[in-house]
Short mmCIF file of C-alpha atoms and ligand atoms in Angstrom, two decimals:
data_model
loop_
_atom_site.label_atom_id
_atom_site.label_comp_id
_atom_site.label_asym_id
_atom_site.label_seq_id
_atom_site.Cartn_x
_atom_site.Cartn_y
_atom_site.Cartn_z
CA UNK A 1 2.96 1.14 27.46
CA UNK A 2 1.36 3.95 29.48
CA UNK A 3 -0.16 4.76 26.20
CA UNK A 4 -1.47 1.56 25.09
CA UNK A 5 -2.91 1.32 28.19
CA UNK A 6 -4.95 4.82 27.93
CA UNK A 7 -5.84 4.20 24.43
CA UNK A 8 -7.17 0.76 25.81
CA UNK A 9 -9.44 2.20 28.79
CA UNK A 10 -11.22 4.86 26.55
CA UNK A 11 -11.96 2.04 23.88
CA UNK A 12 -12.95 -0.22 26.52
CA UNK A 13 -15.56 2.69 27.70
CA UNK A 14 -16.45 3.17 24.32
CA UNK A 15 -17.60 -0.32 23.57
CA UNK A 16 -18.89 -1.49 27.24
CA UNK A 17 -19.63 -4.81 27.46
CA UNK A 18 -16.95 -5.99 25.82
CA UNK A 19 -14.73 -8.77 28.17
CA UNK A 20 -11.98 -8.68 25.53
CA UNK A 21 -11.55 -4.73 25.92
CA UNK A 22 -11.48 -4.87 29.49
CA UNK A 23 -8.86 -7.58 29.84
CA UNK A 24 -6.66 -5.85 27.10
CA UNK A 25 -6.99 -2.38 29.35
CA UNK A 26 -5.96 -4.44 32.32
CA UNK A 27 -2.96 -6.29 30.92
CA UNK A 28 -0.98 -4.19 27.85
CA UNK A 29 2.21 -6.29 28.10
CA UNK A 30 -0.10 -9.50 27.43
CA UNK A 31 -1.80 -7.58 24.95
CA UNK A 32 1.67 -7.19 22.56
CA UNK A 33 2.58 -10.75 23.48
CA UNK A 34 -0.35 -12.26 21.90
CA UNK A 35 -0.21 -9.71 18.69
CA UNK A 36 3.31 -10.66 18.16
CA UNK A 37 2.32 -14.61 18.62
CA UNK A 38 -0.54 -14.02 16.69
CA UNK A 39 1.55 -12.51 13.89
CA UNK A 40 4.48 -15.33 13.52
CA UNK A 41 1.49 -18.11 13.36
CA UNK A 42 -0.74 -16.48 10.31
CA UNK A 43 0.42 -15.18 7.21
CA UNK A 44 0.73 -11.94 6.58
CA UNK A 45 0.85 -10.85 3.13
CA UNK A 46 1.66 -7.19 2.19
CA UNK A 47 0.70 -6.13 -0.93
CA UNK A 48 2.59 -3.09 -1.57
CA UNK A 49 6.45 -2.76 -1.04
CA UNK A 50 8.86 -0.61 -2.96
CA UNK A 51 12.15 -2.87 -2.64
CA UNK A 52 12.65 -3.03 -6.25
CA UNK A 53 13.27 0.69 -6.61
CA UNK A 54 14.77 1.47 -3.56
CA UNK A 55 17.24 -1.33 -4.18
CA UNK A 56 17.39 -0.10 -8.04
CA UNK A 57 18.63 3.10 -7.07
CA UNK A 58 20.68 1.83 -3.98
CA UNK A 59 22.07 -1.92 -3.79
CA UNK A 60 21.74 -3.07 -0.03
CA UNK A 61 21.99 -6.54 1.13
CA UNK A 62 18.59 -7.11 2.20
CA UNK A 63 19.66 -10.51 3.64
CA UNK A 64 20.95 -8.48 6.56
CA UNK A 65 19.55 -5.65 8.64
CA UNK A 66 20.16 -2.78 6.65
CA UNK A 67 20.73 0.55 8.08
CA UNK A 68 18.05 2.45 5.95
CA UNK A 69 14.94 1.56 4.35
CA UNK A 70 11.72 -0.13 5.69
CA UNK A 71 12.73 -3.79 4.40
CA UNK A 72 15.12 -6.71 5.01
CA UNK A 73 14.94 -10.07 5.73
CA UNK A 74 15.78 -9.31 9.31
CA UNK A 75 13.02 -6.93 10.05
CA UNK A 76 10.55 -9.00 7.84
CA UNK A 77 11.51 -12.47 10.06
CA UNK A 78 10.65 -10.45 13.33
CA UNK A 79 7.49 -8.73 12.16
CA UNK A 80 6.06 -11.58 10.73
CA UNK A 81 5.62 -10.70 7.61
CA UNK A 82 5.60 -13.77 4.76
CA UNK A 83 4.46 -12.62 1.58
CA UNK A 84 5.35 -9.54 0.63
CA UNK A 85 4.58 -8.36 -2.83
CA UNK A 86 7.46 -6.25 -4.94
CA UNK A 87 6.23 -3.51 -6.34
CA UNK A 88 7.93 -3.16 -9.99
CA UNK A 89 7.67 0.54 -9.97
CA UNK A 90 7.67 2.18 -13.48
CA UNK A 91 7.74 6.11 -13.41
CA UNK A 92 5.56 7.84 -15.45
CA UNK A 93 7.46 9.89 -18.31
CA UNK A 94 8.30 6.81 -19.62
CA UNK A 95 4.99 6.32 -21.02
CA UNK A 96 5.49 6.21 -24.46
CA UNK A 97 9.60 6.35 -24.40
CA UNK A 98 9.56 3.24 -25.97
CA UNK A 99 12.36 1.92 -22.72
CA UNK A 100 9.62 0.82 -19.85
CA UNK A 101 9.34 -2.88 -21.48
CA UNK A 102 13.38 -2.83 -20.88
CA UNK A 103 13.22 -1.02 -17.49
CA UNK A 104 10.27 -3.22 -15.92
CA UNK A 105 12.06 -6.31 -17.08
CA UNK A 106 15.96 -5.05 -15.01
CA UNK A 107 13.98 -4.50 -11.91
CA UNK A 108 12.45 -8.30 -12.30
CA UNK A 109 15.64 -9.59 -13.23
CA UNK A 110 16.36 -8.09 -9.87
CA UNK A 111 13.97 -9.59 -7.74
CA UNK A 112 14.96 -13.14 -9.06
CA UNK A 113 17.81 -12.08 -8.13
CA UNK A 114 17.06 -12.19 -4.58
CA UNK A 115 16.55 -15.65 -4.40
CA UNK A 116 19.51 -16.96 -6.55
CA UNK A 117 21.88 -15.05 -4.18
CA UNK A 118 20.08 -15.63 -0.71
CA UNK A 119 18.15 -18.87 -1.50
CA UNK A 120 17.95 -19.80 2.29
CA UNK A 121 16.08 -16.52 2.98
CA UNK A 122 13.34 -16.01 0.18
CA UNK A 123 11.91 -17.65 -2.60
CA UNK A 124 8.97 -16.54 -5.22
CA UNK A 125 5.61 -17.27 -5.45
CA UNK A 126 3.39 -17.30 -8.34
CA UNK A 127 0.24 -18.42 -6.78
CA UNK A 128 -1.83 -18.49 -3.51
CA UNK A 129 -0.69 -22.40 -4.11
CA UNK A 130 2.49 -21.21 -4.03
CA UNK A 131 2.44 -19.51 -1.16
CA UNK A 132 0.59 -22.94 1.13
CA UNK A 133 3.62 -25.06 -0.13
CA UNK A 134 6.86 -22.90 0.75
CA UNK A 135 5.09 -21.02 4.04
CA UNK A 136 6.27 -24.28 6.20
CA UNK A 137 10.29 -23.38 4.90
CA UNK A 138 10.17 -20.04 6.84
CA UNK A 139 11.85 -18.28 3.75
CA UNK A 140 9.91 -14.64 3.32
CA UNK A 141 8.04 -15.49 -0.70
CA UNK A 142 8.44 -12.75 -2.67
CA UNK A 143 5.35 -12.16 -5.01
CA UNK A 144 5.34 -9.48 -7.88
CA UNK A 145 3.32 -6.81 -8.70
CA UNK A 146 3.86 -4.04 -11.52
CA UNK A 147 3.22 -0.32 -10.50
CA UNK A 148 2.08 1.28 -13.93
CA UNK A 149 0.88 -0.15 -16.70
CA UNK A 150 3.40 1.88 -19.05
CA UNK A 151 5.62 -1.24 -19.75
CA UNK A 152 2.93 -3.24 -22.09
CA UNK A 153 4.00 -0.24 -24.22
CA UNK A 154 0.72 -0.48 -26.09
CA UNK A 155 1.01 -4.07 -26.84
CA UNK A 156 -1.79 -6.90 -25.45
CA UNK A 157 0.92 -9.58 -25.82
CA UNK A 158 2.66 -7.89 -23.28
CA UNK A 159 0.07 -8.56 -20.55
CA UNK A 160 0.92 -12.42 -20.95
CA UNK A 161 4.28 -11.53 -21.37
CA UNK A 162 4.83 -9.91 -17.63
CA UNK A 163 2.59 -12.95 -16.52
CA UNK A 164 5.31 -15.44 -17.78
CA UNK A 165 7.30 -13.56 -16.21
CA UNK A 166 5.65 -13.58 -12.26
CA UNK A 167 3.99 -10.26 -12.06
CA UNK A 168 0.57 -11.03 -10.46
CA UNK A 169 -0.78 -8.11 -10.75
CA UNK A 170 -0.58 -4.09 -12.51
CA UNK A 171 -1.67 -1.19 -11.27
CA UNK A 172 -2.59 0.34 -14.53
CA UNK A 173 -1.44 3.89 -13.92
CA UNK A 174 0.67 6.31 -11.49
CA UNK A 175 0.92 9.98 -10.95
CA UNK A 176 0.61 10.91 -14.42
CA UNK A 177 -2.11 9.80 -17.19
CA UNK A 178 -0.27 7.04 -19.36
CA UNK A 179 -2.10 5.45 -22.39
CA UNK A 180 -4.36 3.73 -20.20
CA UNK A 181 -6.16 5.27 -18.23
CA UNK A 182 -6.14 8.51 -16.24
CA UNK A 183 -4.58 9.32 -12.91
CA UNK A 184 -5.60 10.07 -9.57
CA UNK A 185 -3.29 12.65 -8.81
CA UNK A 186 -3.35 14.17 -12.96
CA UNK A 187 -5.63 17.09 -13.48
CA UNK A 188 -5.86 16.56 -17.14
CA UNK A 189 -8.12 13.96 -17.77
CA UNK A 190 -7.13 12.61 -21.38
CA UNK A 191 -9.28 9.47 -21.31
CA UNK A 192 -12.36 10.43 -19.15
CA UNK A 193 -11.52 6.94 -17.38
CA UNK A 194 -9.86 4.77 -19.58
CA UNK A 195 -8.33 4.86 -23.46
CA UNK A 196 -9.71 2.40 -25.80
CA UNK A 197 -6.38 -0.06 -25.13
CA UNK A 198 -7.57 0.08 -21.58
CA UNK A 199 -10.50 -1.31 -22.17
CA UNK A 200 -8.75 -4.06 -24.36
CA UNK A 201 -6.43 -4.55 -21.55
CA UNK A 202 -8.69 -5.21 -19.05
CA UNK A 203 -10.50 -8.04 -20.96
CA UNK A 204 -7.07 -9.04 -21.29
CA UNK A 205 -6.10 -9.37 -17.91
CA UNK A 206 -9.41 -11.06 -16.92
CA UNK A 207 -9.04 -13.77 -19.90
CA UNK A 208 -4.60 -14.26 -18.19
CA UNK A 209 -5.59 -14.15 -14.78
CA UNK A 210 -3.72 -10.83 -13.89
CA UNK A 211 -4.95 -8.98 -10.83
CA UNK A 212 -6.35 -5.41 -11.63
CA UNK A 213 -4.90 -2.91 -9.29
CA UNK A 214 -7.00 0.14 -9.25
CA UNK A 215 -4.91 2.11 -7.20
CA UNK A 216 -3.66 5.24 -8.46
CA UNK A 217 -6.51 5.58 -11.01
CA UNK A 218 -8.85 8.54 -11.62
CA UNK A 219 -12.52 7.70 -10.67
CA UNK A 220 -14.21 7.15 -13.54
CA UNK A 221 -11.54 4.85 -15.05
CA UNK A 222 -12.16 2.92 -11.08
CA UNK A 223 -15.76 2.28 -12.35
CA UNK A 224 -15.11 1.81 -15.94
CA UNK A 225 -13.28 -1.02 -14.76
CA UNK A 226 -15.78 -2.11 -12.27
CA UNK A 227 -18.09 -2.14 -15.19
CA UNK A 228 -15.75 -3.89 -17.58
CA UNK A 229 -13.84 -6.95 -14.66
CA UNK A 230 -15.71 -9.96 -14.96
CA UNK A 231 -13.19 -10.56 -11.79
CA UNK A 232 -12.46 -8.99 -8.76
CA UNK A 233 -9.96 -6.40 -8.43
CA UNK A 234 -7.97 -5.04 -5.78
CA UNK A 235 -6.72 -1.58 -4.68
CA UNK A 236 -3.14 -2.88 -3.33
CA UNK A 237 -2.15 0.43 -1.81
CA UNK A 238 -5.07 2.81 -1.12
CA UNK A 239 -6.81 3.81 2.31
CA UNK A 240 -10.32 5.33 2.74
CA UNK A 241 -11.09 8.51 1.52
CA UNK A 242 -13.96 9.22 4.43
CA UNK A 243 -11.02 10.81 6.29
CA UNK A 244 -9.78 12.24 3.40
CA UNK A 245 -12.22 14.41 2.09
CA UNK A 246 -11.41 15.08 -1.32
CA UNK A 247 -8.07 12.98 -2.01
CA UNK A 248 -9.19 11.38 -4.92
CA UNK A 249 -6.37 8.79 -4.33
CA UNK A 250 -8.15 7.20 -1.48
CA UNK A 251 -11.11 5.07 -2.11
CA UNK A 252 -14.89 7.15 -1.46
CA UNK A 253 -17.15 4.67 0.65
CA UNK A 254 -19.49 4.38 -2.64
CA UNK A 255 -16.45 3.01 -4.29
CA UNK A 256 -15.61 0.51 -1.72
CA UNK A 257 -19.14 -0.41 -1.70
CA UNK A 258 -18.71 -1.12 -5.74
CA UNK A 259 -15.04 -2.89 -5.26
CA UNK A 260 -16.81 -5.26 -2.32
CA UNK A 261 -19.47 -6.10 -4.75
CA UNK A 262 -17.44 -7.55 -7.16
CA UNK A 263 -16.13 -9.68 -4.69
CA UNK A 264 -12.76 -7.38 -4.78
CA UNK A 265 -10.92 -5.43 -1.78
CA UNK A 266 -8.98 -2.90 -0.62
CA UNK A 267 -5.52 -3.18 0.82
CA UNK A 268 -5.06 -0.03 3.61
CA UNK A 269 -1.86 1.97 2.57
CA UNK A 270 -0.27 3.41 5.43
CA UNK A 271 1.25 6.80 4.56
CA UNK A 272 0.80 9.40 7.07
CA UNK A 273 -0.83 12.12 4.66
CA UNK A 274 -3.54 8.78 3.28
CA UNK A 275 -4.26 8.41 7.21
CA UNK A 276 -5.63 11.74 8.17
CA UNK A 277 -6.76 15.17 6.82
CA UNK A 278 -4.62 17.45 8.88
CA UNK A 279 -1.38 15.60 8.01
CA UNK A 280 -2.10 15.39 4.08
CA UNK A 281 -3.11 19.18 4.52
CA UNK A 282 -0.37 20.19 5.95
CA UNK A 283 2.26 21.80 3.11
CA UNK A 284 -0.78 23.34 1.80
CA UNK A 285 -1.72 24.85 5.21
CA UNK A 286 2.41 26.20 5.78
CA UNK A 287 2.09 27.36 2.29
CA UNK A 288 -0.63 29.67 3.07
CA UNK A 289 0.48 30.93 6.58
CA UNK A 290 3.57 31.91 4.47
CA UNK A 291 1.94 33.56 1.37
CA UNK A 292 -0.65 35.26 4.16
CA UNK A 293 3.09 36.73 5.65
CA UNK A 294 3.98 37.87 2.42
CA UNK A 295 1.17 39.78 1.65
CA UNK A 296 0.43 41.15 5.02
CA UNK A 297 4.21 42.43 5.19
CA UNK A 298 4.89 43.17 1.12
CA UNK A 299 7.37 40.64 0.98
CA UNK A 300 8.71 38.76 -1.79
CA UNK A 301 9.72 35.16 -1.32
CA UNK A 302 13.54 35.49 -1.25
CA UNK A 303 13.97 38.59 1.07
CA UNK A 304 15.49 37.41 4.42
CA UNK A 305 12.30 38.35 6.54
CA UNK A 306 10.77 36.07 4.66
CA UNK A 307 13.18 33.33 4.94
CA UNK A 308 13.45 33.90 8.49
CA UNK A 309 9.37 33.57 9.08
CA UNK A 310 9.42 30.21 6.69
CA UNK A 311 12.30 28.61 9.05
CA UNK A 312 10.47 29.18 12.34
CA UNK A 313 7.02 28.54 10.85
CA UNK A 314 8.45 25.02 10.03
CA UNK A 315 10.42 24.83 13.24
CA UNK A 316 6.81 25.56 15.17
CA UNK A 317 4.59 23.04 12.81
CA UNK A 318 7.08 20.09 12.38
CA UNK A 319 5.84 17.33 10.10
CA UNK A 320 3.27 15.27 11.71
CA UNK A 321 2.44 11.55 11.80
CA UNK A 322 0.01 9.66 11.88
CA UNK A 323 -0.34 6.53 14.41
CA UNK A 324 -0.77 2.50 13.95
CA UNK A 325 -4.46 3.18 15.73
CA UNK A 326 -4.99 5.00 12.46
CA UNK A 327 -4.67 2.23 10.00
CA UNK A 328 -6.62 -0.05 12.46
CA UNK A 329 -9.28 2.86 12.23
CA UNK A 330 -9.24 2.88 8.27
CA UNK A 331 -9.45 -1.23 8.17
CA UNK A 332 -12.00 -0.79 11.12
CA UNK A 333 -14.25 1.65 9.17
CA UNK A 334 -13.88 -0.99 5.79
CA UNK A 335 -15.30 -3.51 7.73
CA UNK A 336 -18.31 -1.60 9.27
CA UNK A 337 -19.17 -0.11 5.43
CA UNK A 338 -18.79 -3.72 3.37
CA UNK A 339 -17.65 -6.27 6.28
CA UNK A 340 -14.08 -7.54 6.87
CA UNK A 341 -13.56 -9.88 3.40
CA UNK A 342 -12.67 -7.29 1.38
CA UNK A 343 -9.66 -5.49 3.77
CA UNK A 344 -6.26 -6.12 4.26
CA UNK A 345 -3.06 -4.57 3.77
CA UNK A 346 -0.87 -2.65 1.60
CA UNK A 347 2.08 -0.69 3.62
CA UNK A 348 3.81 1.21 0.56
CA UNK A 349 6.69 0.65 2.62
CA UNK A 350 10.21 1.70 1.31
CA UNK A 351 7.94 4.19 -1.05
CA UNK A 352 7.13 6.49 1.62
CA UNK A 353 9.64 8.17 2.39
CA UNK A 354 9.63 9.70 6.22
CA UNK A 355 5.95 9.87 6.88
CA UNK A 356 5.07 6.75 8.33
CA UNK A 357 2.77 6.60 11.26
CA UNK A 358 3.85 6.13 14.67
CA UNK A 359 4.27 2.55 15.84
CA UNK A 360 4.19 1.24 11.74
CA UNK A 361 7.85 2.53 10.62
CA UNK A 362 9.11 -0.66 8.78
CA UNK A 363 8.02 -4.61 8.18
CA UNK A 364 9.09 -5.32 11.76
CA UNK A 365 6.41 -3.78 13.46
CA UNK A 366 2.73 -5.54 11.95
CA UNK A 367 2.50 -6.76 15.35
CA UNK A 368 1.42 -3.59 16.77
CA UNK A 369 -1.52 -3.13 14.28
CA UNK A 370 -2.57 -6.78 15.17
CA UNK A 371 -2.85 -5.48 18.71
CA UNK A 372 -4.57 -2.53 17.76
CA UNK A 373 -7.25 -4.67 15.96
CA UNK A 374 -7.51 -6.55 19.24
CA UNK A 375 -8.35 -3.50 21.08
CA UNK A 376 -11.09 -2.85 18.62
CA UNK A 377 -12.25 -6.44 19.69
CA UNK A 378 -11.39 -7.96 16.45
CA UNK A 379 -11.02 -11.88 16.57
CA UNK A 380 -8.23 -13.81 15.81
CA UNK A 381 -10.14 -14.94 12.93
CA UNK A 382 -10.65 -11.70 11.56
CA UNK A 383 -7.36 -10.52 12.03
CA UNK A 384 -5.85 -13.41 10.08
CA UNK A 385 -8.29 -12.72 7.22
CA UNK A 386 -7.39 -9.03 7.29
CA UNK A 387 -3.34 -9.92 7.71
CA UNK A 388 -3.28 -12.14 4.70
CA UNK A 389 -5.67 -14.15 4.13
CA UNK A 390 -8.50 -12.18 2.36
CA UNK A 391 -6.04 -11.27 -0.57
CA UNK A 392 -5.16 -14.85 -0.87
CA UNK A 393 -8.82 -15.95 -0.93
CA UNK A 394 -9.15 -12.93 -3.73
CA UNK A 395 -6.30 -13.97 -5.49
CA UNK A 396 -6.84 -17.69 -6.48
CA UNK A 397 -10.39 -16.65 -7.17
CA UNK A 398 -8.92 -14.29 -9.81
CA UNK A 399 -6.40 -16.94 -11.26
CA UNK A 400 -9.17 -19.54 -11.16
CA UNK A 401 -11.50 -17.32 -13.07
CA UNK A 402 -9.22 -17.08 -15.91
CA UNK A 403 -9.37 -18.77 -19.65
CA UNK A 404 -5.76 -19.17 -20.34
ZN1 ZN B 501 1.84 3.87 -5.42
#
């Protein structure tokens, strides 16, 4: 609390003036209160969760609380938290294996299967409509979104196909150049943005009503696509890459500029290393302290002076994380560069891994982001937009633009 409290009073100096500030840095217990209030009465929808692989590769029952992971029902009920979306993850070398089709479809047989064996705890949506009707039951609605476009496996039927079958929306690409569009995070650029079937399957989407995820993809296929939409699309899982210089995941501010002019927006991931230079710098920085050791001392990697130095090197510079105040300063600095329609959020939880900020570990804790929002003298309004109801806004838009 002591902390809340300190972050509070510099804020409040920082924007003087402001009545809400002051009365948050007076009253931090109050503060947490009305976040977590404020979170069970809106709707928060998360657009980015890994359940489907995690569970893939580990069968929990996510009815319960379960030990590991950043998900369950349990967690998601006290957080607040009522639409999150699955993410079907497909990996990359399966582009072109001819078995992603197969694989996408097991991991939505899975999700369904959520609801057939825990029917009192969640149910799927297909639609923002969807979503108005089963919010009163109290059951977290379980949207789908696919994470690579590898599974239409070349094939413009296919787009309809994963429609039918509830995914809402594919991000086209992952870590690796597929066929397409390039990646991100793939130094070969095959495409120079997107291959001809990408441009096919964009029109596609747009004429089904399938969301465009842009995350993951290299630049020029992000304004290709901007180009080619004749709807909005969304980044589900991407942060801002002004405090990222040079992480071509993130979105630059001249990109978010483009996304908010077509009406899209972009969902804040919250991975430590998407949050803040230093973190995301970080193995590259040990890796050079090390190599500078090596040289400095003729060493070769395996000899036990080496070893030694790497252990305490990595004992002295533990991994860092970054904190909740960070995401509120990513959705904060959004909002400033293209105003606060076209923000929300997009945890990548249970993809992560252990580098989750401080105060954001797992679906349980959206309350203290709300809080931190507060302290940036965010409205209630606002926050509810940011929390949920921008995406939804974004999403029937998309589905009503359609020609199916
Ligand atoms: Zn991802």
């Amino acid at each position: 609390m002591l902390g809340l409290y300190r972050t509070a009073s510099v804020l409040m100096i920082a924007s003087a003036g402001s009545v809400l500030a002051q009365t948050v840095a007076d009253q931090p217990d109050q503060l947490q209160e009305r976040a977590r209030r404020l979170a069970h009465e809106m709707l928060i929808v998360d657009t980015h969760i890994d359940v489907p692989e995690r569970l893939h590769e580990h069968m929990e029952d996510i009815s319960l609380r379960t030990p590991g992971g950043d998900f369950d029902y349990v967690r998601a009920r006290a957080g607040g938290l009522a639409v999150p979306f699955m993410a079907v993850y497909v990996p990359s070398s399966m582009d072109g294996s001819g078995k992603a089709k197969a694989y996408a479809d097991s991991l939505i047989d899975l999700v369904r299967s959520f609801t057939a064996r825990w029917p009192d705890k969640f149910a799927l949506v297909n639609s923002p409509a969807d979503v108005s009707r089963l919010a009163p039951t109290g059951k977290i609605l379980l949207a789908m979104g696919m994470e690579n476009g590898t599974p239409l496996e070349g094939n413009l039927e296919n787009v309809r196909y994963f429609y039918d079958r509830g995914i809402r929306y594919v991000t086209l690409v992952h870590s690796r150049h597929n066929h397409i569009c390039d990646s991100s995070f793939d130094p070969e650029r095959k495409w120079n943005g997107l291959s001809p079937f990408g441009v096919r399957v964009i029109a596609e989407m747009n004429r089904v009503g399938m969301m465009i995820d842009v995350s993951h993809m290299s630049d020029s296929a992000f304004y290709q696509v901007i180009r080619l939409s004749t709807a909005p699309v969304v980044a589900t899982h991407s942060s801002c890459r002004a405090f990222t210089p040079g992480f071509e995941r993130n979105m630059s501010d001249d990109m978010i500029k483009a996304l908010a002019a077509n009406g899209g927006i972009i969902q804040i991931n919250f991975g430590s290393a998407f949050l803040r230079d230093e973190i995301r710098r970080q193995p590259e920085t040990e890796r050079a302290a090390i190599n500078r050791y090596l040289t400095e001392h003729g060493l070769k990697k395996d000899d036990p002076e080496a070893k030694a130095f790497a252990a305490e090197y990595r004992k002295e510079h533990p991994p860092m994380f970054a904190d909740v105040a960070d995401v509120a300063r990513h959705i904060d600095h959004v909002a400033k560069l293209v105003g606060i329609d076209h923000v929300g959020i997009g945890s990548d939880f249970d993809g992560l891994g252990d580098s989750l900020p401080t105060g954001l570990k797992d679906v349980s804790q959206y309350p203290n982001l709300i809080a931190e929002l507060l302290k940036l003298g965010y409205s209630e309004e606002d926050i509810r937009n940011v929390c949920g109801e921008n995406v939804l806004r974004i999403w029937s838009r998309i589905q009503s633009s359609s020609q199916k």
